[in-house]
mmCIF file of C-alpha atoms and ligand atoms in Angstrom:
data_model
loop_
_atom_site.group_PDB
_atom_site.id
_atom_site.type_symbol
_atom_site.label_atom_id
_atom_site.label_comp_id
_atom_site.label_asym_id
_atom_site.label_seq_id
_atom_site.Cartn_x
_atom_site.Cartn_y
_atom_site.Cartn_z
ATOM 1 C CA UNK A 1 -100.833 -74.862 -21.694
ATOM 2 C CA UNK A 2 -97.227 -74.465 -22.827
ATOM 3 C CA UNK A 3 -95.738 -77.889 -23.673
ATOM 4 C CA UNK A 4 -92.506 -78.479 -21.796
ATOM 5 C CA UNK A 5 -89.424 -79.588 -23.725
ATOM 6 C CA UNK A 6 -87.091 -81.849 -21.768
ATOM 7 C CA UNK A 7 -83.296 -81.790 -22.053
ATOM 8 C CA UNK A 8 -83.356 -85.209 -23.716
ATOM 9 C CA UNK A 9 -85.912 -84.058 -26.326
ATOM 10 C CA UNK A 10 -83.939 -80.884 -26.979
ATOM 11 C CA UNK A 11 -80.627 -82.708 -27.400
ATOM 12 C CA UNK A 12 -82.144 -85.282 -29.782
ATOM 13 C CA UNK A 13 -83.914 -82.565 -31.799
ATOM 14 C CA UNK A 14 -80.643 -80.629 -32.080
ATOM 15 C CA UNK A 15 -78.814 -83.803 -33.144
ATOM 16 C CA UNK A 16 -81.277 -84.305 -35.997
ATOM 17 C CA UNK A 17 -80.626 -80.766 -37.231
ATOM 18 C CA UNK A 18 -76.846 -81.397 -37.476
ATOM 19 C CA UNK A 19 -76.219 -83.925 -40.242
ATOM 20 C CA UNK A 20 -72.736 -84.720 -38.902
ATOM 21 C CA UNK A 21 -74.098 -85.588 -35.467
ATOM 22 C CA UNK A 22 -73.931 -89.335 -35.027
ATOM 23 C CA UNK A 23 -75.563 -89.674 -31.654
ATOM 24 C CA UNK A 24 -72.492 -90.281 -29.510
ATOM 25 C CA UNK A 25 -72.375 -86.678 -28.302
ATOM 26 C CA UNK A 26 -76.124 -86.827 -27.709
ATOM 27 C CA UNK A 27 -75.666 -89.870 -25.511
ATOM 28 C CA UNK A 28 -72.816 -88.243 -23.617
ATOM 29 C CA UNK A 29 -74.783 -85.070 -22.899
ATOM 30 C CA UNK A 30 -77.704 -87.151 -21.642
ATOM 31 C CA UNK A 31 -75.363 -89.112 -19.343
ATOM 32 C CA UNK A 32 -74.023 -85.866 -17.886
ATOM 33 C CA UNK A 33 -77.606 -84.681 -17.326
ATOM 34 C CA UNK A 34 -78.347 -87.940 -15.504
ATOM 35 C CA UNK A 35 -75.259 -87.623 -13.304
ATOM 36 C CA UNK A 36 -76.312 -84.054 -12.480
ATOM 37 C CA UNK A 37 -79.689 -85.303 -11.231
ATOM 38 C CA UNK A 38 -77.967 -87.761 -8.885
ATOM 39 C CA UNK A 39 -75.556 -85.112 -7.594
ATOM 40 C CA UNK A 40 -78.479 -82.715 -7.176
ATOM 41 C CA UNK A 41 -80.311 -85.268 -5.025
ATOM 42 C CA UNK A 42 -77.372 -85.481 -2.617
ATOM 43 C CA UNK A 43 -76.611 -81.737 -2.651
ATOM 44 C CA UNK A 44 -80.235 -81.020 -1.756
ATOM 45 C CA UNK A 45 -80.264 -83.326 1.255
ATOM 46 C CA UNK A 46 -76.617 -82.979 2.270
ATOM 47 C CA UNK A 47 -77.633 -81.311 5.512
ATOM 48 C CA UNK A 48 -79.758 -84.304 6.462
ATOM 49 C CA UNK A 49 -77.193 -87.045 6.028
ATOM 50 C CA UNK A 50 -73.595 -87.205 7.060
ATOM 51 C CA UNK A 51 -72.187 -86.035 3.747
ATOM 52 C CA UNK A 52 -71.250 -82.503 4.687
ATOM 53 C CA UNK A 53 -67.956 -81.564 6.087
ATOM 54 C CA UNK A 54 -64.426 -82.062 5.002
ATOM 55 C CA UNK A 55 -62.800 -85.213 3.686
ATOM 56 C CA UNK A 56 -59.370 -85.931 5.117
ATOM 57 C CA UNK A 57 -57.745 -85.734 1.667
ATOM 58 C CA UNK A 58 -56.525 -82.847 -0.443
ATOM 59 C CA UNK A 59 -57.241 -82.628 -4.191
ATOM 60 C CA UNK A 60 -54.718 -82.242 -6.994
ATOM 61 C CA UNK A 61 -54.728 -78.496 -6.446
ATOM 62 C CA UNK A 62 -53.812 -78.900 -2.809
ATOM 63 C CA UNK A 63 -57.248 -77.886 -1.586
ATOM 64 C CA UNK A 64 -59.031 -79.694 1.188
ATOM 65 C CA UNK A 65 -61.882 -81.744 -0.257
ATOM 66 C CA UNK A 66 -65.464 -81.751 0.960
ATOM 67 C CA UNK A 67 -67.197 -85.132 1.111
ATOM 68 C CA UNK A 68 -69.682 -83.978 -1.526
ATOM 69 C CA UNK A 69 -66.765 -83.262 -3.884
ATOM 70 C CA UNK A 70 -65.800 -86.910 -3.675
ATOM 71 C CA UNK A 71 -69.397 -88.055 -4.040
ATOM 72 C CA UNK A 72 -69.966 -85.887 -7.112
ATOM 73 C CA UNK A 73 -66.681 -86.994 -8.642
ATOM 74 C CA UNK A 74 -67.518 -90.669 -8.150
ATOM 75 C CA UNK A 75 -71.022 -90.316 -9.614
ATOM 76 C CA UNK A 76 -69.707 -88.584 -12.725
ATOM 77 C CA UNK A 77 -67.103 -91.314 -13.194
ATOM 78 C CA UNK A 78 -69.763 -94.025 -12.706
ATOM 79 C CA UNK A 79 -72.040 -92.536 -15.377
ATOM 80 C CA UNK A 80 -69.362 -91.616 -17.878
ATOM 81 C CA UNK A 81 -67.369 -94.836 -17.754
ATOM 82 C CA UNK A 82 -70.509 -96.824 -18.670
ATOM 83 C CA UNK A 83 -71.568 -94.253 -21.251
ATOM 84 C CA UNK A 84 -69.699 -95.971 -24.051
ATOM 85 C CA UNK A 85 -69.074 -92.556 -25.607
ATOM 86 C CA UNK A 86 -66.436 -91.318 -23.158
ATOM 87 C CA UNK A 87 -62.897 -92.717 -23.422
ATOM 88 C CA UNK A 88 -61.528 -90.857 -20.407
ATOM 89 C CA UNK A 89 -62.089 -88.160 -17.829
ATOM 90 C CA UNK A 90 -59.884 -85.498 -16.232
ATOM 91 C CA UNK A 91 -61.226 -84.132 -12.980
ATOM 92 C CA UNK A 92 -60.188 -81.287 -10.730
ATOM 93 C CA UNK A 93 -60.398 -83.824 -7.902
ATOM 94 C CA UNK A 94 -57.968 -86.342 -9.435
ATOM 95 C CA UNK A 95 -54.197 -86.054 -9.798
ATOM 96 C CA UNK A 96 -54.289 -87.783 -13.165
ATOM 97 C CA UNK A 97 -56.863 -88.515 -15.868
ATOM 98 C CA UNK A 98 -58.916 -91.702 -15.802
ATOM 99 C CA UNK A 99 -59.001 -94.103 -18.775
ATOM 100 C CA UNK A 100 -62.329 -95.851 -19.391
ATOM 101 C CA UNK A 101 -62.295 -99.380 -20.830
ATOM 102 C CA UNK A 102 -64.022 -99.993 -24.169
ATOM 103 C CA UNK A 103 -67.681 -101.121 -24.002
ATOM 104 C CA UNK A 104 -68.600 -103.916 -26.407
ATOM 105 C CA UNK A 105 -65.135 -103.491 -27.970
ATOM 106 C CA UNK A 106 -66.053 -99.831 -28.689
ATOM 107 C CA UNK A 107 -63.844 -97.059 -27.362
ATOM 108 C CA UNK A 108 -65.500 -93.667 -26.802
ATOM 109 C CA UNK A 109 -64.827 -90.857 -29.280
ATOM 110 C CA UNK A 110 -64.818 -88.148 -26.594
ATOM 111 C CA UNK A 111 -63.045 -87.143 -23.396
ATOM 112 C CA UNK A 112 -64.569 -85.080 -20.587
ATOM 113 C CA UNK A 113 -62.981 -82.506 -18.276
ATOM 114 C CA UNK A 114 -64.918 -81.751 -15.123
ATOM 115 C CA UNK A 115 -65.018 -79.807 -11.888
ATOM 116 C CA UNK A 116 -67.446 -82.107 -10.088
ATOM 117 C CA UNK A 117 -68.448 -79.653 -7.390
ATOM 118 C CA UNK A 118 -67.282 -76.086 -7.913
ATOM 119 C CA UNK A 119 -67.470 -73.856 -4.853
ATOM 120 C CA UNK A 120 -67.382 -76.744 -2.428
ATOM 121 C CA UNK A 121 -66.254 -74.426 0.373
ATOM 122 C CA UNK A 122 -69.832 -73.089 0.278
ATOM 123 C CA UNK A 123 -71.505 -76.469 0.738
ATOM 124 C CA UNK A 124 -71.603 -76.449 4.533
ATOM 125 C CA UNK A 125 -73.332 -73.060 4.642
ATOM 126 C CA UNK A 126 -75.994 -73.881 2.053
ATOM 127 C CA UNK A 127 -74.730 -71.494 -0.624
ATOM 128 C CA UNK A 128 -75.019 -72.386 -4.329
ATOM 129 C CA UNK A 129 -72.448 -74.782 -5.750
ATOM 130 C CA UNK A 130 -72.057 -76.173 -9.254
ATOM 131 C CA UNK A 131 -70.692 -78.776 -11.647
ATOM 132 C CA UNK A 132 -68.654 -77.640 -14.658
ATOM 133 C CA UNK A 133 -67.961 -79.858 -17.682
ATOM 134 C CA UNK A 134 -66.275 -79.722 -21.057
ATOM 135 C CA UNK A 135 -66.285 -82.308 -23.864
ATOM 136 C CA UNK A 136 -63.523 -82.748 -26.462
ATOM 137 C CA UNK A 137 -63.274 -85.035 -29.468
ATOM 138 C CA UNK A 138 -60.224 -87.178 -28.593
ATOM 139 C CA UNK A 139 -57.028 -86.662 -30.638
ATOM 140 C CA UNK A 140 -55.729 -90.233 -30.269
ATOM 141 C CA UNK A 141 -57.145 -92.999 -32.509
ATOM 142 C CA UNK A 142 -60.507 -94.292 -31.290
ATOM 143 C CA UNK A 143 -59.188 -97.861 -31.004
ATOM 144 C CA UNK A 144 -56.428 -96.881 -28.561
ATOM 145 C CA UNK A 145 -56.343 -95.743 -24.944
ATOM 146 C CA UNK A 146 -56.531 -92.000 -24.305
ATOM 147 C CA UNK A 147 -53.389 -90.015 -23.615
ATOM 148 C CA UNK A 148 -52.784 -86.783 -21.730
ATOM 149 C CA UNK A 149 -52.782 -84.793 -25.013
ATOM 150 C CA UNK A 150 -56.462 -85.650 -25.422
ATOM 151 C CA UNK A 151 -57.146 -83.421 -22.415
ATOM 152 C CA UNK A 152 -54.611 -80.655 -23.119
ATOM 153 C CA UNK A 153 -56.623 -79.121 -25.944
ATOM 154 C CA UNK A 154 -57.446 -75.402 -26.167
ATOM 155 C CA UNK A 155 -60.955 -74.399 -25.164
ATOM 156 C CA UNK A 156 -61.611 -73.411 -28.797
ATOM 157 C CA UNK A 157 -61.680 -77.136 -29.595
ATOM 158 C CA UNK A 158 -64.427 -77.968 -27.125
ATOM 159 C CA UNK A 159 -67.353 -79.685 -28.860
ATOM 160 C CA UNK A 160 -69.611 -78.941 -25.896
ATOM 161 C CA UNK A 161 -69.402 -77.359 -22.467
ATOM 162 C CA UNK A 162 -71.696 -76.341 -19.684
ATOM 163 C CA UNK A 163 -72.481 -76.210 -16.027
ATOM 164 C CA UNK A 164 -75.095 -77.156 -13.485
ATOM 165 C CA UNK A 165 -75.913 -74.696 -10.703
ATOM 166 C CA UNK A 166 -77.408 -76.228 -7.555
ATOM 167 C CA UNK A 167 -79.147 -73.158 -6.157
ATOM 168 C CA UNK A 168 -82.691 -72.079 -5.353
ATOM 169 C CA UNK A 169 -83.397 -74.251 -8.366
ATOM 170 C CA UNK A 170 -81.119 -76.620 -10.256
ATOM 171 C CA UNK A 171 -80.330 -75.380 -13.744
ATOM 172 C CA UNK A 172 -78.196 -77.024 -16.427
ATOM 173 C CA UNK A 173 -76.758 -74.591 -18.983
ATOM 174 C CA UNK A 174 -74.858 -75.922 -22.007
ATOM 175 C CA UNK A 175 -73.725 -75.215 -25.541
ATOM 176 C CA UNK A 176 -72.509 -77.349 -28.447
ATOM 177 C CA UNK A 177 -71.291 -74.272 -30.316
ATOM 178 C CA UNK A 178 -74.707 -73.210 -31.574
ATOM 179 C CA UNK A 179 -75.809 -70.858 -28.799
ATOM 180 C CA UNK A 180 -76.542 -71.382 -25.104
ATOM 181 C CA UNK A 181 -79.673 -72.879 -23.554
ATOM 182 C CA UNK A 182 -80.736 -73.443 -19.942
ATOM 183 C CA UNK A 183 -82.830 -76.237 -18.449
ATOM 184 C CA UNK A 184 -84.414 -76.139 -15.013
ATOM 185 C CA UNK A 185 -84.862 -79.392 -13.101
ATOM 186 C CA UNK A 186 -88.533 -80.088 -12.338
ATOM 187 C CA UNK A 187 -88.335 -82.354 -9.264
ATOM 188 C CA UNK A 188 -91.960 -83.432 -9.726
ATOM 189 C CA UNK A 189 -91.067 -85.247 -12.952
ATOM 190 C CA UNK A 190 -87.291 -85.592 -12.485
ATOM 191 C CA UNK A 191 -86.586 -83.901 -15.811
ATOM 192 C CA UNK A 192 -84.501 -80.903 -16.866
ATOM 193 C CA UNK A 193 -86.972 -78.727 -18.811
ATOM 194 C CA UNK A 194 -86.062 -75.962 -21.283
ATOM 195 C CA UNK A 195 -86.433 -72.726 -19.329
ATOM 196 C CA UNK A 196 -83.913 -70.298 -20.854
ATOM 197 C CA UNK A 197 -83.766 -70.462 -24.654
ATOM 198 C CA UNK A 198 -80.854 -68.953 -26.597
ATOM 199 C CA UNK A 199 -79.256 -67.057 -23.696
ATOM 200 C CA UNK A 200 -77.511 -63.829 -24.711
ATOM 201 C CA UNK A 201 -75.327 -61.912 -22.245
ATOM 202 C CA UNK A 202 -76.155 -58.164 -21.988
ATOM 203 C CA UNK A 203 -73.550 -55.911 -23.603
ATOM 204 C CA UNK A 204 -72.970 -54.404 -20.169
ATOM 205 C CA UNK A 205 -74.472 -54.796 -16.719
ATOM 206 C CA UNK A 206 -74.697 -53.495 -13.159
ATOM 207 C CA UNK A 207 -72.410 -56.063 -11.499
ATOM 208 C CA UNK A 208 -68.727 -56.641 -10.981
ATOM 209 C CA UNK A 209 -67.661 -59.834 -9.241
ATOM 210 C CA UNK A 210 -64.266 -60.073 -7.544
ATOM 211 C CA UNK A 211 -62.893 -61.088 -4.139
ATOM 212 C CA UNK A 212 -62.342 -57.577 -2.819
ATOM 213 C CA UNK A 213 -60.336 -59.062 0.044
ATOM 214 C CA UNK A 214 -57.427 -59.573 -2.337
ATOM 215 C CA UNK A 215 -57.598 -56.027 -3.768
ATOM 216 C CA UNK A 216 -54.198 -54.962 -2.424
ATOM 217 C CA UNK A 217 -52.635 -58.121 -3.858
ATOM 218 C CA UNK A 218 -53.760 -57.404 -7.423
ATOM 219 C CA UNK A 219 -51.534 -55.670 -9.979
ATOM 220 C CA UNK A 220 -51.994 -51.921 -10.521
ATOM 221 C CA UNK A 221 -54.068 -52.216 -13.714
ATOM 222 C CA UNK A 222 -56.585 -54.542 -12.006
ATOM 223 C CA UNK A 223 -56.863 -52.238 -8.991
ATOM 224 C CA UNK A 224 -57.466 -49.249 -11.243
ATOM 225 C CA UNK A 225 -60.213 -51.104 -13.148
ATOM 226 C CA UNK A 226 -61.853 -52.255 -9.895
ATOM 227 C CA UNK A 227 -61.721 -48.647 -8.622
ATOM 228 C CA UNK A 228 -63.417 -47.597 -11.881
ATOM 229 C CA UNK A 229 -66.197 -50.160 -11.381
ATOM 230 C CA UNK A 230 -66.694 -48.878 -7.855
ATOM 231 C CA UNK A 231 -66.701 -45.244 -9.047
ATOM 232 C CA UNK A 232 -69.441 -46.200 -11.538
ATOM 233 C CA UNK A 233 -71.475 -47.436 -8.542
ATOM 234 C CA UNK A 234 -71.626 -50.913 -10.035
ATOM 235 C CA UNK A 235 -72.815 -53.474 -7.504
ATOM 236 C CA UNK A 236 -70.232 -55.878 -6.102
ATOM 237 C CA UNK A 237 -71.571 -59.417 -5.990
ATOM 238 C CA UNK A 238 -69.188 -62.277 -5.110
ATOM 239 C CA UNK A 239 -70.444 -65.683 -3.974
ATOM 240 C CA UNK A 240 -67.152 -67.597 -4.123
ATOM 241 C CA UNK A 241 -68.660 -70.190 -6.459
ATOM 242 C CA UNK A 242 -67.537 -69.316 -9.976
ATOM 243 C CA UNK A 243 -70.562 -71.044 -11.538
ATOM 244 C CA UNK A 244 -72.970 -68.891 -9.493
ATOM 245 C CA UNK A 245 -71.088 -65.653 -10.137
ATOM 246 C CA UNK A 246 -70.934 -66.340 -13.880
ATOM 247 C CA UNK A 247 -74.599 -67.453 -13.959
ATOM 248 C CA UNK A 248 -75.704 -64.050 -12.643
ATOM 249 C CA UNK A 249 -73.518 -62.216 -15.149
ATOM 250 C CA UNK A 250 -74.755 -64.388 -18.032
ATOM 251 C CA UNK A 251 -78.349 -63.275 -17.362
ATOM 252 C CA UNK A 252 -77.986 -59.745 -15.974
ATOM 253 C CA UNK A 253 -74.656 -58.571 -17.374
ATOM 254 C CA UNK A 254 -71.432 -57.658 -15.635
ATOM 255 C CA UNK A 255 -67.828 -58.729 -15.270
ATOM 256 C CA UNK A 256 -66.182 -61.511 -13.241
ATOM 257 C CA UNK A 257 -62.529 -61.152 -12.297
ATOM 258 C CA UNK A 258 -60.053 -63.483 -10.644
ATOM 259 C CA UNK A 259 -56.678 -61.823 -11.362
ATOM 260 C CA UNK A 260 -53.312 -63.219 -10.374
ATOM 261 C CA UNK A 261 -52.110 -62.547 -6.824
ATOM 262 C CA UNK A 262 -48.879 -63.131 -4.928
ATOM 263 C CA UNK A 263 -50.342 -66.440 -3.652
ATOM 264 C CA UNK A 264 -51.491 -67.423 -7.126
ATOM 265 C CA UNK A 265 -49.038 -65.728 -9.559
ATOM 266 C CA UNK A 266 -50.711 -67.466 -12.542
ATOM 267 C CA UNK A 267 -54.206 -67.063 -11.120
ATOM 268 C CA UNK A 268 -56.161 -69.471 -8.910
ATOM 269 C CA UNK A 269 -58.788 -70.869 -11.239
ATOM 270 C CA UNK A 270 -58.122 -74.017 -13.258
ATOM 271 C CA UNK A 271 -57.861 -73.562 -17.017
ATOM 272 C CA UNK A 272 -59.258 -76.981 -17.995
ATOM 273 C CA UNK A 273 -62.068 -77.394 -15.485
ATOM 274 C CA UNK A 274 -63.278 -73.840 -14.749
ATOM 275 C CA UNK A 275 -61.959 -71.193 -17.142
ATOM 276 C CA UNK A 276 -62.342 -72.977 -20.485
ATOM 277 C CA UNK A 277 -65.866 -74.415 -20.132
ATOM 278 C CA UNK A 278 -67.245 -71.184 -18.667
ATOM 279 C CA UNK A 279 -65.376 -69.047 -21.226
ATOM 280 C CA UNK A 280 -66.925 -71.228 -23.953
ATOM 281 C CA UNK A 281 -70.412 -70.583 -22.553
ATOM 282 C CA UNK A 282 -69.788 -66.840 -22.097
ATOM 283 C CA UNK A 283 -68.441 -66.467 -25.659
ATOM 284 C CA UNK A 284 -71.312 -68.527 -27.107
ATOM 285 C CA UNK A 285 -73.686 -66.125 -25.321
ATOM 286 C CA UNK A 286 -71.904 -63.125 -26.899
ATOM 287 C CA UNK A 287 -69.471 -62.273 -24.096
ATOM 288 C CA UNK A 288 -65.669 -62.228 -23.855
ATOM 289 C CA UNK A 289 -63.151 -64.105 -21.694
ATOM 290 C CA UNK A 290 -59.523 -63.028 -21.335
ATOM 291 C CA UNK A 291 -56.630 -63.432 -18.909
ATOM 292 C CA UNK A 292 -54.901 -60.403 -17.326
ATOM 293 C CA UNK A 293 -52.511 -60.229 -20.301
ATOM 294 C CA UNK A 294 -55.590 -59.923 -22.547
ATOM 295 C CA UNK A 295 -55.009 -63.342 -24.107
ATOM 296 C CA UNK A 296 -58.254 -65.034 -25.142
ATOM 297 C CA UNK A 297 -58.820 -67.859 -22.627
ATOM 298 C CA UNK A 298 -60.083 -70.267 -25.314
ATOM 299 C CA UNK A 299 -56.873 -69.880 -27.321
ATOM 300 C CA UNK A 300 -54.549 -70.762 -24.437
ATOM 301 C CA UNK A 301 -52.761 -74.096 -24.984
ATOM 302 C CA UNK A 302 -52.828 -76.086 -21.712
ATOM 303 C CA UNK A 303 -49.482 -77.550 -20.702
ATOM 304 C CA UNK A 304 -50.630 -79.531 -17.676
ATOM 305 C CA UNK A 305 -53.918 -80.906 -16.364
ATOM 306 C CA UNK A 306 -54.163 -78.635 -13.323
ATOM 307 C CA UNK A 307 -52.817 -75.493 -14.932
ATOM 308 C CA UNK A 308 -54.146 -72.301 -13.388
ATOM 309 C CA UNK A 309 -55.004 -69.037 -15.123
ATOM 310 C CA UNK A 310 -56.076 -65.516 -14.314
ATOM 311 C CA UNK A 311 -59.502 -64.808 -15.798
ATOM 312 C CA UNK A 312 -61.770 -61.866 -16.547
ATOM 313 C CA UNK A 313 -65.006 -62.714 -18.342
ATOM 314 C CA UNK A 314 -68.446 -61.223 -18.958
ATOM 315 C CA UNK A 315 -70.255 -58.529 -20.906
ATOM 316 C CA UNK A 316 -68.302 -57.541 -24.040
ATOM 317 C CA UNK A 317 -68.405 -53.755 -23.548
ATOM 318 C CA UNK A 318 -67.120 -54.154 -19.967
ATOM 319 C CA UNK A 319 -64.310 -56.489 -20.996
ATOM 320 C CA UNK A 320 -63.271 -53.941 -23.623
ATOM 321 C CA UNK A 321 -63.179 -51.229 -20.932
ATOM 322 C CA UNK A 322 -61.115 -53.480 -18.675
ATOM 323 C CA UNK A 323 -58.676 -53.991 -21.567
ATOM 324 C CA UNK A 324 -58.231 -50.225 -21.861
ATOM 325 C CA UNK A 325 -57.110 -50.122 -18.206
ATOM 326 C CA UNK A 326 -54.615 -52.909 -18.873
ATOM 327 C CA UNK A 327 -53.273 -51.032 -21.909
ATOM 328 C CA UNK A 328 -52.982 -47.870 -19.852
ATOM 329 C CA UNK A 329 -51.537 -49.177 -16.587
ATOM 330 C CA UNK A 330 -49.864 -52.531 -17.260
ATOM 331 C CA UNK A 331 -46.207 -52.569 -18.194
ATOM 332 C CA UNK A 332 -45.385 -53.697 -21.779
ATOM 333 C CA UNK A 333 -48.728 -55.173 -22.847
ATOM 334 C CA UNK A 334 -48.737 -54.890 -26.678
ATOM 335 C CA UNK A 335 -51.744 -53.013 -28.035
ATOM 336 C CA UNK A 336 -52.538 -55.846 -30.496
ATOM 337 C CA UNK A 337 -52.979 -58.401 -27.712
ATOM 338 C CA UNK A 338 -56.673 -57.588 -27.284
HETATM 339 P P1 LIG B 401 -61.610 -67.397 -3.323
HETATM 340 C C1 LIG B 401 -64.152 -72.242 -5.607
HETATM 341 O O1 LIG B 401 -63.222 -72.826 -4.711
HETATM 342 C C2 LIG B 401 -63.376 -71.579 -6.734
HETATM 343 O O2 LIG B 401 -62.593 -72.526 -7.400
HETATM 344 C C3 LIG B 401 -64.317 -70.859 -7.677
HETATM 345 O O3 LIG B 401 -65.548 -71.490 -7.816
HETATM 346 C C4 LIG B 401 -64.461 -69.498 -7.026
HETATM 347 O O4 LIG B 401 -64.742 -68.469 -7.968
HETATM 348 C C5 LIG B 401 -63.088 -69.282 -6.376
HETATM 349 O O5 LIG B 401 -62.512 -70.576 -6.191
HETATM 350 C C6 LIG B 401 -63.199 -68.601 -5.033
HETATM 351 O O6 LIG B 401 -61.868 -68.371 -4.585
HETATM 352 O O7 LIG B 401 -60.105 -67.308 -3.260
HETATM 353 O O8 LIG B 401 -62.261 -66.074 -3.636
HETATM 354 O O9 LIG B 401 -62.251 -68.076 -2.136
#
């Protein structure tokens, strides 16, 4: 019988193979895995207890918050502030970042950015939702409190990133810059078990994922590329949970687009909490992630915690085709910007 490998075993084994690894990142990844199990427990029974529905507040992005958003946010804070490895957290659900006090006079070496429950609008109708996280080495001295600049780092400087998808099964997918691996939660033993080793995104695929309802609000070059996808008889799949839409594309190939619109002139999705961690995963799996100006998402320098960005990510050959449409139809996009 095939011996299972748990997330904890995998993380520790990987730590041993990287001489510079000192264990703090290992501990942090394990804490995130633990928080994901707790969130999973509540997501899976949300319909049975009064945790569905909307909270009366709005989050930092002005979106109404579901109760499970708050629950997930609080659980992640609980686990990370006692981790000892995390000095602070920036969350899509919080206006500002949270500083964690030192544990045993030891400040954490890392900061975490997180979307605690991505796709929360889908919670009440039992459609997949997710958690997205990114981990940075802090820039400020380890013996001082974190500052905003610790969180405003480009995605290229992530030391780890990943997501959890709470769907027909609960899968944690992460990378520390050495490829992408997926772990499926086995409820019978309460462990994430290695289920998808060394994930590689197909060079192209049968899906394009975009909110067609905004088609007329997209710029010409995006509409022309979407028309092209439709003419190719690609299949349109859009769940409205970025984690779920990217998860499909990671395994079966395709392209995900959320271009800018009149309502969101810079794009809707958050650079820190959604675009960067998922772009990191997609690139580590061999894909590409750009904005509508063909800037590489991971090279964008964040200027504020809740900065938004347009995003197109997925199979490399399809992103290259999309870029050709931008070159052809977008006004004054320099050829070298690809
Ligand atoms: P729309 C969920 O609210 C989210 O942030 C992403 O997970 C998702 O891709 C997008 O917004 C959906 O936005 O405007 O299509 O409903």
